[in-house]
Every structure is written in C-alpha cells, then in structure tokens.
XYZ file of C-alpha atoms in Angstrom:
609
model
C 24.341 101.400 28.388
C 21.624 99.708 26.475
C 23.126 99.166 23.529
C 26.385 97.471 25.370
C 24.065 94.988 27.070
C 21.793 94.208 23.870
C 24.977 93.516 21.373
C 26.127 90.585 24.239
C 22.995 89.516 24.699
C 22.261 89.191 20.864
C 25.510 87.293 20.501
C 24.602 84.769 23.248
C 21.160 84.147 21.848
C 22.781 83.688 18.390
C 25.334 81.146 19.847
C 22.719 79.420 22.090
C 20.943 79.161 18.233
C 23.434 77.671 16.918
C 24.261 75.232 19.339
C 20.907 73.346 19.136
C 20.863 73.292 15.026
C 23.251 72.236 12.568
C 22.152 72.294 9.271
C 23.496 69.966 6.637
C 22.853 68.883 3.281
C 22.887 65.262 3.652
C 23.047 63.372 7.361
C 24.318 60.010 7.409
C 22.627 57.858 10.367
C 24.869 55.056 11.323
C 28.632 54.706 10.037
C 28.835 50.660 9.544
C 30.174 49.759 5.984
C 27.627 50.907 3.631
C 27.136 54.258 5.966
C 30.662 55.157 6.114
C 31.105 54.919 2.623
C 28.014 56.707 1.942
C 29.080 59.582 3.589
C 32.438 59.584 2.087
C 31.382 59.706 -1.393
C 28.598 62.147 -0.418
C 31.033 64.531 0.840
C 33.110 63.440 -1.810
C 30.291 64.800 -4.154
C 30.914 68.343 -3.009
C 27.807 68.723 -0.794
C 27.659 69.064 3.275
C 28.160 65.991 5.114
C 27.017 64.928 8.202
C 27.678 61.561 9.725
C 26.466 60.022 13.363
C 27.723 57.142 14.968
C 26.234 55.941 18.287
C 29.088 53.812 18.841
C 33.275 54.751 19.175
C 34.110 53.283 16.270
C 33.356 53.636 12.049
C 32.610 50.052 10.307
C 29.365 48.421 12.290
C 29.463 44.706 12.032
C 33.160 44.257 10.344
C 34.694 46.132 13.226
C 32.425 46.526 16.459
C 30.938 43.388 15.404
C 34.206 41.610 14.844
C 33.077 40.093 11.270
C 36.908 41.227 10.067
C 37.103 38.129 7.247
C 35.891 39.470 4.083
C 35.671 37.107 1.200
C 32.978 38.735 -0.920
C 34.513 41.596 -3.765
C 37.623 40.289 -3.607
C 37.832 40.318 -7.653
C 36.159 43.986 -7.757
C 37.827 46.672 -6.325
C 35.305 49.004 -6.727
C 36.052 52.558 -5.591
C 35.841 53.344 -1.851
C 36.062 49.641 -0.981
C 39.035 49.195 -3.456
C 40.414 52.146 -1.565
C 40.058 50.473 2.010
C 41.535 47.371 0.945
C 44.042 48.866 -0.252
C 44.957 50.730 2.711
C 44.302 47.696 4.716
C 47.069 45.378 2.986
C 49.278 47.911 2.889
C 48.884 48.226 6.807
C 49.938 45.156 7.163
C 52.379 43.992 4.237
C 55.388 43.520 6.334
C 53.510 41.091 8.249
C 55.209 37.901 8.026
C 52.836 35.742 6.230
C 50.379 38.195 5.233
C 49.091 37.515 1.971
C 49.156 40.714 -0.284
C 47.621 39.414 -3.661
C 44.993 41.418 -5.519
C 42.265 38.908 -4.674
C 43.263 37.615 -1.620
C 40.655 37.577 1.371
C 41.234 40.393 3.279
C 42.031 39.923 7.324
C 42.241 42.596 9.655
C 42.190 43.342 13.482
C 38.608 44.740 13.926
C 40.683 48.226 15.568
C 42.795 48.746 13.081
C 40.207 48.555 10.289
C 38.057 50.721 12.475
C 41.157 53.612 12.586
C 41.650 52.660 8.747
C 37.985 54.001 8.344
C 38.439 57.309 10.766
C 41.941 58.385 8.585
C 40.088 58.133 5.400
C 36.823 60.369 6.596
C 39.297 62.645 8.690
C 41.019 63.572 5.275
C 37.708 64.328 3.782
C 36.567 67.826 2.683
C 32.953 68.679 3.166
C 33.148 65.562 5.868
C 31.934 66.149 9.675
C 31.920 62.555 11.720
C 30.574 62.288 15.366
C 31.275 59.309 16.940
C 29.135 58.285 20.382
C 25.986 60.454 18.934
C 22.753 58.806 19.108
C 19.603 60.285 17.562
C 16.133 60.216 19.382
C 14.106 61.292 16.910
C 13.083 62.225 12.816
C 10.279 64.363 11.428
C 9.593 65.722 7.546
C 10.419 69.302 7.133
C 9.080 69.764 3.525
C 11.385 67.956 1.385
C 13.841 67.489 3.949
C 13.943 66.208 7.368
C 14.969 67.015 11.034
C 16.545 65.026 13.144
C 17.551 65.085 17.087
C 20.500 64.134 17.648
C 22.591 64.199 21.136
C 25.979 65.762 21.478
C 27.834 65.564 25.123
C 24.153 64.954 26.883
C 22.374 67.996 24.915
C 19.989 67.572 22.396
C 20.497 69.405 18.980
C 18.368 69.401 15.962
C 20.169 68.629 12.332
C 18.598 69.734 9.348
C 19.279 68.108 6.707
C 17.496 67.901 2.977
C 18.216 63.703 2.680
C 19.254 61.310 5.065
C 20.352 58.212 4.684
C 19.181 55.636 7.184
C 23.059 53.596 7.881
C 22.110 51.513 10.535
C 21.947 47.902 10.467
C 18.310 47.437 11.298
C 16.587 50.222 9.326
C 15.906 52.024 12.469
C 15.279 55.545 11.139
C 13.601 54.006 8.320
C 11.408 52.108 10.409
C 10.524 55.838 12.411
C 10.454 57.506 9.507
C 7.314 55.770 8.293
C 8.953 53.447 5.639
C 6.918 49.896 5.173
C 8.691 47.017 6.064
C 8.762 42.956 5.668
C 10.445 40.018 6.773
C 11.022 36.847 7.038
C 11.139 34.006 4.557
C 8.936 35.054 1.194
C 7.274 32.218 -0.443
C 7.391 31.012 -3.739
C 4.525 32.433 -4.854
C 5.487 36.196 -3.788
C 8.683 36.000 -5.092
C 8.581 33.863 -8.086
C 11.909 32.608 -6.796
C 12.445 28.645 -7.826
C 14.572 28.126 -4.770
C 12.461 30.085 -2.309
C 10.198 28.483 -0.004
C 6.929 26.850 -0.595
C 5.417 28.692 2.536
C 6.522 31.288 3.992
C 8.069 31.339 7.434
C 8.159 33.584 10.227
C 12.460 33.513 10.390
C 15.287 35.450 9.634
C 18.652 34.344 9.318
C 20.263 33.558 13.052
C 22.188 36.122 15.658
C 25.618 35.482 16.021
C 28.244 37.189 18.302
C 31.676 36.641 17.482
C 34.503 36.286 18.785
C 38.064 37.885 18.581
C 40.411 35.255 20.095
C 44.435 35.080 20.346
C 47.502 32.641 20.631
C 48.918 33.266 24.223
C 51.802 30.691 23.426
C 52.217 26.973 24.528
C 51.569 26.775 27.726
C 48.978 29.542 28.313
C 45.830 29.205 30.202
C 43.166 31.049 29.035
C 40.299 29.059 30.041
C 36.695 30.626 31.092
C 33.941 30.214 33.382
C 31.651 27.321 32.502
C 28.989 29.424 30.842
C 25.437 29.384 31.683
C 23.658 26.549 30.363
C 26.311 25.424 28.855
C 25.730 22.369 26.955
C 28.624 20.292 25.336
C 26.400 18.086 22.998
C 25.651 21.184 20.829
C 29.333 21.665 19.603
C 30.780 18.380 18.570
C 30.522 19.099 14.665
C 33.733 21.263 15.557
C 36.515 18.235 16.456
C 39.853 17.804 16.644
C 39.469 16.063 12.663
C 38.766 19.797 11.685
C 39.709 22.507 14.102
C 43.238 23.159 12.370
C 41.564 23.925 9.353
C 38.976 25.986 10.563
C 41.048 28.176 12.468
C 43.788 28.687 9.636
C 39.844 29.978 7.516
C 39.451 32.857 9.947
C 42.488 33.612 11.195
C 43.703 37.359 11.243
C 47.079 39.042 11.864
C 48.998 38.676 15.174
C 48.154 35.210 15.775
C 44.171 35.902 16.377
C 41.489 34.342 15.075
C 38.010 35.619 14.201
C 35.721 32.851 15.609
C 31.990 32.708 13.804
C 31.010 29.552 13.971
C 27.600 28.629 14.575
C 26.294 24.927 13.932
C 23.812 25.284 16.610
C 20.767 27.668 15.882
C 18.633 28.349 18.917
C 15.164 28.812 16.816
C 14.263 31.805 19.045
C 18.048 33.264 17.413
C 16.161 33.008 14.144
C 12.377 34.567 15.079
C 11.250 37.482 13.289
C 10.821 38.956 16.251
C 13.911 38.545 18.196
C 15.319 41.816 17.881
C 12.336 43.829 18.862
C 12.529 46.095 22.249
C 10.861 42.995 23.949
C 13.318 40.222 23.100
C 16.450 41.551 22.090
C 18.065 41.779 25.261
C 16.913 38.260 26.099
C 18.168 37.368 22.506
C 21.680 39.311 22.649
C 22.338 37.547 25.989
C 21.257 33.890 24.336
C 23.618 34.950 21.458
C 26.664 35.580 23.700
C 25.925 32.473 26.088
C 26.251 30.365 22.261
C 29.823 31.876 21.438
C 31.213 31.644 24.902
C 30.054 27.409 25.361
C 31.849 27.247 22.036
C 35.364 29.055 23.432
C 34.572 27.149 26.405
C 34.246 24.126 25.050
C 37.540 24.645 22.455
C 39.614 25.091 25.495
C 38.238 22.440 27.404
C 37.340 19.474 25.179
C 39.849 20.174 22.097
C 42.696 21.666 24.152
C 43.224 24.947 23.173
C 43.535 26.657 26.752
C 46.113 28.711 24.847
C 43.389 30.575 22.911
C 41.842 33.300 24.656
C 40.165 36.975 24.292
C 42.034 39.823 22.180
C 40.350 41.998 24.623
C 40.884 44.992 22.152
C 37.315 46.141 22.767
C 36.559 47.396 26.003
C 33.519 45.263 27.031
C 33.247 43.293 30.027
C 32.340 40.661 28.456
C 35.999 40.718 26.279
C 32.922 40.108 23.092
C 32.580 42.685 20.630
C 30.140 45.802 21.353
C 27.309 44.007 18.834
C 26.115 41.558 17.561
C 26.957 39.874 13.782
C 23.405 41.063 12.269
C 22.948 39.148 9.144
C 19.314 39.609 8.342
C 16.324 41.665 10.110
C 13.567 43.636 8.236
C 14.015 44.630 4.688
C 12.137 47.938 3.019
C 9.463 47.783 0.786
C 11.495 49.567 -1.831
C 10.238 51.656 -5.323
C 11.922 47.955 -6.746
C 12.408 44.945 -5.529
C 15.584 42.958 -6.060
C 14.977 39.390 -6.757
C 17.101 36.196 -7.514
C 16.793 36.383 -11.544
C 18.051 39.837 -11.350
C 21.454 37.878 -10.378
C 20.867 34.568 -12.319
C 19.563 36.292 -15.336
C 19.380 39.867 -15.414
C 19.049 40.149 -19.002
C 16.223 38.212 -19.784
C 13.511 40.132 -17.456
C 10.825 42.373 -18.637
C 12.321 44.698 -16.148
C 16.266 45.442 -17.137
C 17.207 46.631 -13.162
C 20.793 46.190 -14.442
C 20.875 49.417 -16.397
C 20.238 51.118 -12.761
C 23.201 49.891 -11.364
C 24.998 51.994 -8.515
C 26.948 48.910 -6.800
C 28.216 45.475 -7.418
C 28.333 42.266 -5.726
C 31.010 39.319 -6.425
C 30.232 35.602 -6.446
C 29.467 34.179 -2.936
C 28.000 31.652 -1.686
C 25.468 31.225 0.989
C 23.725 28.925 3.293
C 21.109 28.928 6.060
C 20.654 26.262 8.501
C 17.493 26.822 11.023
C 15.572 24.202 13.143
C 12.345 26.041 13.273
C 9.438 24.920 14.656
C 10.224 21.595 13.972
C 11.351 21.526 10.563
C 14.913 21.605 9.174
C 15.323 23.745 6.197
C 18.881 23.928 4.497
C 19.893 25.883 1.109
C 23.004 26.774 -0.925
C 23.438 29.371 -3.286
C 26.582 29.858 -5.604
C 25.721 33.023 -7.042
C 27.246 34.749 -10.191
C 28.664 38.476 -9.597
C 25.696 40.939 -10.303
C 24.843 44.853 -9.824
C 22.316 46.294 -7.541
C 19.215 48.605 -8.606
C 19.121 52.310 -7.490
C 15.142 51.569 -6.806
C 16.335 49.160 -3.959
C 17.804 51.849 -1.432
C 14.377 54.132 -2.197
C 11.424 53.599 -0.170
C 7.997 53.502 -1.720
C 6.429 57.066 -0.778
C 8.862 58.563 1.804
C 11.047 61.170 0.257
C 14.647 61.957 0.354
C 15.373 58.723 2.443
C 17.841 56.563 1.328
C 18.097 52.378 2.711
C 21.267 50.998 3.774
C 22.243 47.271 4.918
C 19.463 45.099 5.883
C 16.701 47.018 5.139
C 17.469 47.509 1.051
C 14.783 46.281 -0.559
C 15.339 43.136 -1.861
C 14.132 39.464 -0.852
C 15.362 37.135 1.958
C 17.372 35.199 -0.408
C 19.013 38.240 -2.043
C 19.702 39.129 1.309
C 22.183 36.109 1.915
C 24.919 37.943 -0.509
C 24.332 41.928 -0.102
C 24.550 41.913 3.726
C 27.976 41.165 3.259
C 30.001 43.815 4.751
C 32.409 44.226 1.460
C 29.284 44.575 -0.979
C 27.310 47.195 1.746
C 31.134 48.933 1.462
C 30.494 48.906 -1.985
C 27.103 50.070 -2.521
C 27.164 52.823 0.077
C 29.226 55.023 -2.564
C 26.302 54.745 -4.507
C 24.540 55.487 -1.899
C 26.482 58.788 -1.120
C 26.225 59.727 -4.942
C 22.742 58.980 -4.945
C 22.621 61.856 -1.869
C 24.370 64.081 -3.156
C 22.730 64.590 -6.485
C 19.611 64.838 -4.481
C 21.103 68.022 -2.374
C 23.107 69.567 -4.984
C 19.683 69.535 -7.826
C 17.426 70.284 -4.265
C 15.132 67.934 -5.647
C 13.532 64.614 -4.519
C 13.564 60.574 -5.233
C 10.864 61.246 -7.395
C 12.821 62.597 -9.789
C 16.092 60.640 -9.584
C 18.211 61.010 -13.201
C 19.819 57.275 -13.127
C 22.968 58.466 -15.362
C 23.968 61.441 -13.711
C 24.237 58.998 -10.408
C 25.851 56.459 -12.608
C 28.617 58.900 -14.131
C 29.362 60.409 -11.024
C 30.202 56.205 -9.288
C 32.126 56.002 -12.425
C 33.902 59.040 -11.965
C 34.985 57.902 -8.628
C 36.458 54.305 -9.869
C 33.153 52.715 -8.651
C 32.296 49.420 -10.434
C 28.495 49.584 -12.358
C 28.995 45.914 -14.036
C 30.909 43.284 -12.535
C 33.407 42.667 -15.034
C 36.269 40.831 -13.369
C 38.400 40.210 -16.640
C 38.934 44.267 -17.062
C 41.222 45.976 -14.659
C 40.195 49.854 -13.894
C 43.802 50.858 -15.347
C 42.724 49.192 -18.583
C 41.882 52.550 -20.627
C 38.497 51.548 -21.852
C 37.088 50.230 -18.714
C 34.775 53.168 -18.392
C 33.861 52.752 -22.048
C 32.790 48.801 -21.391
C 31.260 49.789 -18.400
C 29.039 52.637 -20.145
C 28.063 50.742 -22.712
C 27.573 47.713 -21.793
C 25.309 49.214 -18.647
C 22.652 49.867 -21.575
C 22.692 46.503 -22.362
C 23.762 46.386 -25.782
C 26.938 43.983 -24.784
C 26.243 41.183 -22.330
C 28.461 39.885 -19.438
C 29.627 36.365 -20.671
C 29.159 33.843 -17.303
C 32.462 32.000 -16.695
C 33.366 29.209 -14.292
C 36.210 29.312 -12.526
C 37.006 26.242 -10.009
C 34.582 26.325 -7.851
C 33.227 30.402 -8.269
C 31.151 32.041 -11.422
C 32.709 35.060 -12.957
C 31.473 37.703 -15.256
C 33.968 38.842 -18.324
C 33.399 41.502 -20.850
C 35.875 38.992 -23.344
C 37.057 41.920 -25.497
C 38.418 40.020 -28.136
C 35.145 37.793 -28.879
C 33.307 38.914 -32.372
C 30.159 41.101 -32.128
C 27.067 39.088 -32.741
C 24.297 40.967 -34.998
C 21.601 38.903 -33.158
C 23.163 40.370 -29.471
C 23.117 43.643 -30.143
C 20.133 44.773 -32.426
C 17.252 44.443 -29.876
C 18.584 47.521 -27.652
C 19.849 49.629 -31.141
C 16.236 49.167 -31.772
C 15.214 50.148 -28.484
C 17.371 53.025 -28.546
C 17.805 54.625 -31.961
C 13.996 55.353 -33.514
C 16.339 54.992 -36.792
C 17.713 52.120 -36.653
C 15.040 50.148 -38.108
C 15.227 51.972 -41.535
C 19.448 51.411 -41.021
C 18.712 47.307 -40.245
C 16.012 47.194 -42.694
C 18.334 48.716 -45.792
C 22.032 47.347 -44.683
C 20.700 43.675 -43.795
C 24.381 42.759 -41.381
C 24.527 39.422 -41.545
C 25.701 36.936 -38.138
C 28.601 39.219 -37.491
C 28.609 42.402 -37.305
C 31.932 44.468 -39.394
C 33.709 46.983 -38.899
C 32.016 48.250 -41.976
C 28.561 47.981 -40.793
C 29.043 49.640 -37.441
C 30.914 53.011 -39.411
C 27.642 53.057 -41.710
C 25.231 52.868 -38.842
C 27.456 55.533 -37.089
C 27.579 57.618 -40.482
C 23.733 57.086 -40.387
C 23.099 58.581 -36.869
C 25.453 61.499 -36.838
C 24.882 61.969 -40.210
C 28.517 62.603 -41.164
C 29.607 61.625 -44.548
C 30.889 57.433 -44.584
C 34.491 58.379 -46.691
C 35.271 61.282 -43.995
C 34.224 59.325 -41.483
C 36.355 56.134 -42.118
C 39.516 58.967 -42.838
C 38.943 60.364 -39.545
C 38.171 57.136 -37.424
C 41.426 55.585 -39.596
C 43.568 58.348 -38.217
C 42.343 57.524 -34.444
C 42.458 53.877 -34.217
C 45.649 53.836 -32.382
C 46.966 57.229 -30.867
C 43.423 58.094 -29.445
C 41.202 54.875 -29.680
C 44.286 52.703 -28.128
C 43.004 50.009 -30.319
C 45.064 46.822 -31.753
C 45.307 46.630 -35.060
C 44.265 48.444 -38.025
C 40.406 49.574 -39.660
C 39.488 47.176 -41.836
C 35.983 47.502 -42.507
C 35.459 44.059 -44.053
C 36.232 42.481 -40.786
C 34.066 41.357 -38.030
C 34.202 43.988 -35.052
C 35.728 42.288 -31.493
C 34.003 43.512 -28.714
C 36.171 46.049 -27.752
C 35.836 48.003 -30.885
C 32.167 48.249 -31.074
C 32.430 49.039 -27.757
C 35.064 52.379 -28.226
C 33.417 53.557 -31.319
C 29.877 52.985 -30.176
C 30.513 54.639 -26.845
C 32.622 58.192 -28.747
C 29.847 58.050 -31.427
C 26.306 56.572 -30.675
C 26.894 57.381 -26.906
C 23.880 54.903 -25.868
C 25.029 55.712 -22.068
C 23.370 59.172 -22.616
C 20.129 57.648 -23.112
C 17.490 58.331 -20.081
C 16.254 55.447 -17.936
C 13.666 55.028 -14.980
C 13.913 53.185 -12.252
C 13.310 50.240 -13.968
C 15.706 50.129 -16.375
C 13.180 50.698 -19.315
C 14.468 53.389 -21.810
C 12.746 56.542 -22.037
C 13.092 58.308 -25.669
C-alpha cells in the first residue's frame, strides 16, 4: 500500500520538477531581427535552443514596430537574411507591381513578415520558440546562467550555459551586470573626424510608425484632432512632395509604411527617455507626433482616403512598439569605430579578420534640436564587416549583445541598427553560441575561425564583396582568404552608393600582399629575400613560394597543379608560370595550398603564430 502511493507521488514531484526548469544550451532573450536569427543558426548549429518572446510576434522593430522598408543588404544576401528575403519576394511575386529583382528594396506587410519568421523557426530542429514569455529575472550559475521566465502566469527557471541578450534595449545585459554608455561620444573618445566636438547627452529620436492603407476615392478615414496637435510642425511634408514620399515607403496592398519625422521633440532624443521614469511619458509623446502627422495628411493635404491597416490589434490601430533606433550601447571586449568602415585595413587593430556579419552601404542622418543647438550629419558609408569582440561584454561571461547595445559608437550605430544588418549579424551571433555550448567553454576563449567557418558554412557573408555571387564556386575561397587580409576589397562607386569588389581578374600586386605573407609564414622572409618578385607577382613565383612551404618538389608540383587548373580549380585559362597571377588564382591556389584562413587570430584581428 506504501509502495502504490510513493511511485505516484514520486512521479508528481518529478513532473512538478520539471515544470519549473527547462534546461537549455543556449536561451535566446528577445526574437526581433538579430534574435530570431540568432536562434536559428544556433539551433541550426546542432545545440539546444531556446527562444523567448514577450510579444505575439518574431521580428521586433521590422514587424511589431512596423519598420517593414528595408533598404540596407540589399546587394548581400547573406545567409539567414538571404533566406528571408527570399521567402519574402516569393510571398508576394504575383503581386501586380511587386518588384522581384535581386537588389530590390524589400516591402512587406509587418504580419506577413512576422508569419514568414514563425514558418522558418517552426521547421527548425533543435528550435523551441515561446511567444508572449517575459523573463523577470537572470543570475550566474558558474559558467552559465539562470533565468526566470513566465509561461501561462507561472514562473519557471531556464538553465541555460549562454544567453544571448535579443532585445532592443540591452535589457538582460543591462541586469546582467554588463557596463553601458550612451549618447553622443566626442571627438576626443572616439578619434572619429566626424564625431562631435563635445559630447552630448542624446540619442537618436523615438519614432512610432505608422501602417496606413488606400480605402479608395472617396473614403473617409479621418481621426480625432490629436492632443496638442500642432500644424506648424509638419509643413516640410506638402503637396510638392507627398506623391513621392509615399510611392518611397509604400508596401503591398496599397499600404504605406509612414516614418516620417521632421519634427524632433528634444525630450524624444534624451538619454534618458526610455528609462522606467519617462518612457511612458515618452512612448505617449511619440504616438501623439505620428498621429498630428496622419492627422494633418488627411486634413491639410487631402488624403482622408488613407487610414489605419489595423492589422495589429492595438487600440490605438499603431504598432505594439516603438521604432527604437538608438539607446545604450555595451562596453564591449572591442569597440567598433568609424575607420573600421572607412578604412579597415590601415588600423593597428585588423577587426576585419574577426568578421561574423556584414553591413551594405547606407546612408544616415540625424537631425536633433537639443538644448538649443541644431546639429545635422550625413554619412554615405562603404559596405564593411562587424567584429566578433563587439557582441562580447567586457568581464561578463557567456553573454552575447544584440541590436542596440553591440558595442560600437553612436555613429556606427546609425548603419548596424538597421533591421536587415541585425538580421544579418544575429547568425553570427547564433554561431558564436553555439560553439560556446557545444566546446562548454567561455568568451574567454573564443576560436575566431571555427565561428567564421561555421557562418561560411551556412552561406553567411564574412566580407562584403558585392561583385561575387555565393553560386560563384570560389566565393568561399575569396572570402577565406581575403578575411586574412592578404587581398583587399577594392572601393567602387556606383551612382550615388560605395561598393566593395573582390575584381578577380585584376593582377596581384607584390607590394599588396607581402606584409601579411610576412606576418603569417615565419619563412617567408628567407623565400622574399632569395626570389626578389618584382611589381607583379607570377604564376611562377606563387608555385615556388607554395613549393617552399609545403616543401613539395617545384617540377611535381607545377605537373600536378597543371593537371587541376580546370576540372578541379575551375580556373580560365591555362598555367603559365611566366604570367602575372589575376586575383582569382592566387586566391584558389593560396587558399588549397598556403591555407592562411587556418591561421589563429584574437579578438583583435592580430595573428597569433
């Protein structure tokens, strides 16, 4: 009789157990765009995947917050975001008028992109989502962490050995003890030309959007005056350039994705405004903005027929959250700066050779009246990569940044909190997790090209070469080699955008690529010093310093290379060792023989022999 009442009541205290803990190997906070594509490749990655929404829907600001225009990466294609772009135009390629083209910005309905995002994790192995799950609380556990959680009202504790902090404020971060900053960084911090002299005490504004349709001729879909309402502070948008500005954001089904924002409210743009004192006061301020703007297109430019998409449940007919462009950023193990975009090459530090994501050209601008003052500034930035030391925090373990808080300056900022680039760099994110839970080790001891091989093995972009398609048979060769710096990106201008090409056909400069065969081969001194290459560099001098390395004998060597040119190598042409070696050769041959890819490097980017 015992016995029969112990074995249930075991089994209901094992249950009750396992009800309040789920362990995981790596727990994704937050699924916006770099958090849903963290935990995708994470899971991806063959490791145990836990990701927590608060919200009902996957995507943070591009779908709940309605910013569903995305011009940035449109040339790179990189992996997961590729993969969502994909699915995304092919959602809606029998859409009269949609355009379809490789590099065409992408438009979606904020919903559908959101269900886009759930069919991808839903077919996911490894891959456990919970949508409308906050989390109270985080704590170290060793190496690892535990977090509360709350499922259906109850609260459950997750163990998990690395989180990654995927909200758009650096919330967990923030409780988790990380450091933070913000605000404008001055000149002399930075060493940035085009930062400020001073620094200020602003971020970059709130905005809310909103999703609006075409009810048809006729329609009247006018609102309530607003509160405070104040038709002065929207007369830069006239009837001179509404057509155009609605044909920039407009979206399928005759909608329109309306972010405009001429007027900052300096409290909008406060360091402080989204702290537990002011950001109700600031979301409400934020809404009243976008609503006197709808009001004041239906009223003063005639377009009654515009009016909410109300596809989000709110009362309000406004998106769930805000447009959060900027708030703190982490004080990271790096720190990304603007010459790590305008030139990455020439830096002591080489943070390009730790490359887990890529960003294309955009451009930026900030408009505040603060305090006073009016500061404006462009930026036309080329396409650049971004450091695996930026999503670490300085001295808190096994907690990876996300969004806003990656650690990189306030100008920086203006391009990677971009929803398409935080797409792209949360599968290095999710790579960067998963190596740290399948080697059960720490961000101490991160191994740069294990992370690296495994984005590359997943079609994710390390350099961002626009001129080499990911069918093209040697991308991953350019990419690997190149990612040492050996080869540099060539800058190209193209109308009114920069571009960076590999240009496989250019000839191989001695001058370009003897300062990292020095770095990298202890015996390629004695090789220089003996063979003396002159400008260019032959065919004939890259087999000897190959022969030299793998110490293979030169005539058995050029048989065996001669024999592979074309069947294996895929290259044009024939050997002929006399000739100055394009691009792509040295490339091929120096990635199957020299393998510089192999070679270790820390955080940043200095080679370790």
């Amino acid at each position: 009789m015992v016995k029969r009442l112990l074995i249930p009541l075991f089994i209901f205290a094992f249950s009750f157990a396992n009800a309040e803990t789920i362990k995981t190997d790596v727990l994704v906070i937050g699924g916006g765009a770099c958090g849903v594509a963290a935990a995708i490749q994470s899971a991806r990655s063959k490791v145990k995947t836990l990701l927590i929404e608060r919200g009902p829907w996957l995507g943070g600001s591009m779908t709940m917050g309605g910013m569903c225009v995305l011009d940035a990466n449109r040339n790179l294609p990189s992996g997961i975001w590729g993969e969502f772009r994909r699915k995304v135009t092919d959602y809606y390629r029998n859409r009269l008028g949609y355009d379809t083209s490789k590099n065409a910005i992408l438009r979606f309905e904020p919903y559908i992109g959101a269900e886009i995002l759930k069919k991808i994790t839903d077919t996911v192995k490894n891959l456990t989502v919970k949508l409308k799950t906050p989390w109270t609380a985080i704590k170290k556990d060793g190496t690892g962490w535990d977090v509360t959680i709350m499922v259906n009202g109850e609260k459950v504790v997750v163990v998990a050995k690395v989180v990654v902090d995927g909200t758009e404020t650096g919330e967990v971060a923030a409780k988790a003890g990380v450091q933070f900053v913000s605000g404008f960084e001055s000149k002399e911090d930075t060493g940035e030309t085009n930062a400020q002299i001073k620094a200020l005490p602003a971020i970059e504004n709130l905005t809310w959007i909103a999703i609006l349709k075409d009810f048809g001729k006729g329609s009247d879909k006018t609102i309530p005056k607003p509160e405070g309402y104040d038709r002065a502070i929207y007369n830069r948008v006239n009837k001179d350039n509404i057509k155009q500005m609605l044909k920039d954001v407009g979206i399928p089904n005759d909608k329109y994705m309306i972010d405009w924002v001429y007027y900052v409210d300096p409290s909008l743009a406060d360091i402080n405004m989204l702290d537990a004192n002011h950001r109700d006061e600031s979301y409400k301020k934020a809404k009243m903005q976008t609503l006197g703007l709808i009001y004041y297109m239906q009223t003063e430019l005639g377009y009654k027929n515009l009016g909410f998409d109300d596809q989000f449940g709110t009362s309000d007919h406004l998106p769930p959250v805000p447009y959060l462009k900027e708030y703190k950023r982490a004080k990271g193990v790096v720190r990304m700066v603007l010459d790590d975009i305008y030139k990455p090459y020439d830096r002591e530090s080489k943070l390009y050779r730790t490359s887990i994501a890529t960003g294309d050209a955009r451009s930026g601008y900030f408009d505040l009246g603060y305090a006073g003052t009016y500061i404006a500034y462009y930026q036309n930035f080329p396409p650049y990569s971004i450091p695996l030391g930026a999503i670490v925090p300085k001295d808190v373990d096994n907690l990876l940044l996300t969004e806003k808080a990656l650690s990189v300056t306030h100008l920086v900022n203006i391009s990677t909190m971009n929803p398409a680039i935080q797409m792209t760099l949360g599968q290095g994110v999710g790579a960067t997790a998963a190596y740290l839970a399948f080697f059960k080790t720490t961000t101490k001891h991160l191994t740069v090209r294990i992370i690296q091989g495994e984005i590359l093995d997943y079609k994710g972009y390390l350099l961002p070469f626009t001129d080499i398609p990911q069918k093209d048979p040697h991308w991953r060769a350019i990419q690997q080699v190149c990612e040492t710096g050996m080869l540099r990106g060539i800058q190209k201008t193209n109308g009114n955008s920069v571009e960076i090409h590999f240009e496989p056909n250019d000839l191989v400069s001695t001058d370009e690529i003897k300062p990292t065969l020095l770095e990298v081969y202890t015996r390629a001194f004695l090789w220089f010093n003996k063979e003396k290459p002159g400008e260019k560099f032959t065919l004939g001098n890259l087999l000897s310093l190959i022969s030299d390395y793998t110490l293979t004998d030169p005539k058995t060597l050029e048989l065996t290379i001669g024999k592979l040119w074309k069947p294996q190598f895929k290259l044009p042409g024939d050997l002929d060792l006399k000739r100055p070696a394009t691009r792509l050769e040295f490339v091929v041959l120096a990635n199957k023989y020299l393998n510089p890819f192999a070679k270790t490097v820390d955080l940043s980017g200095r080679i370790v022999n």
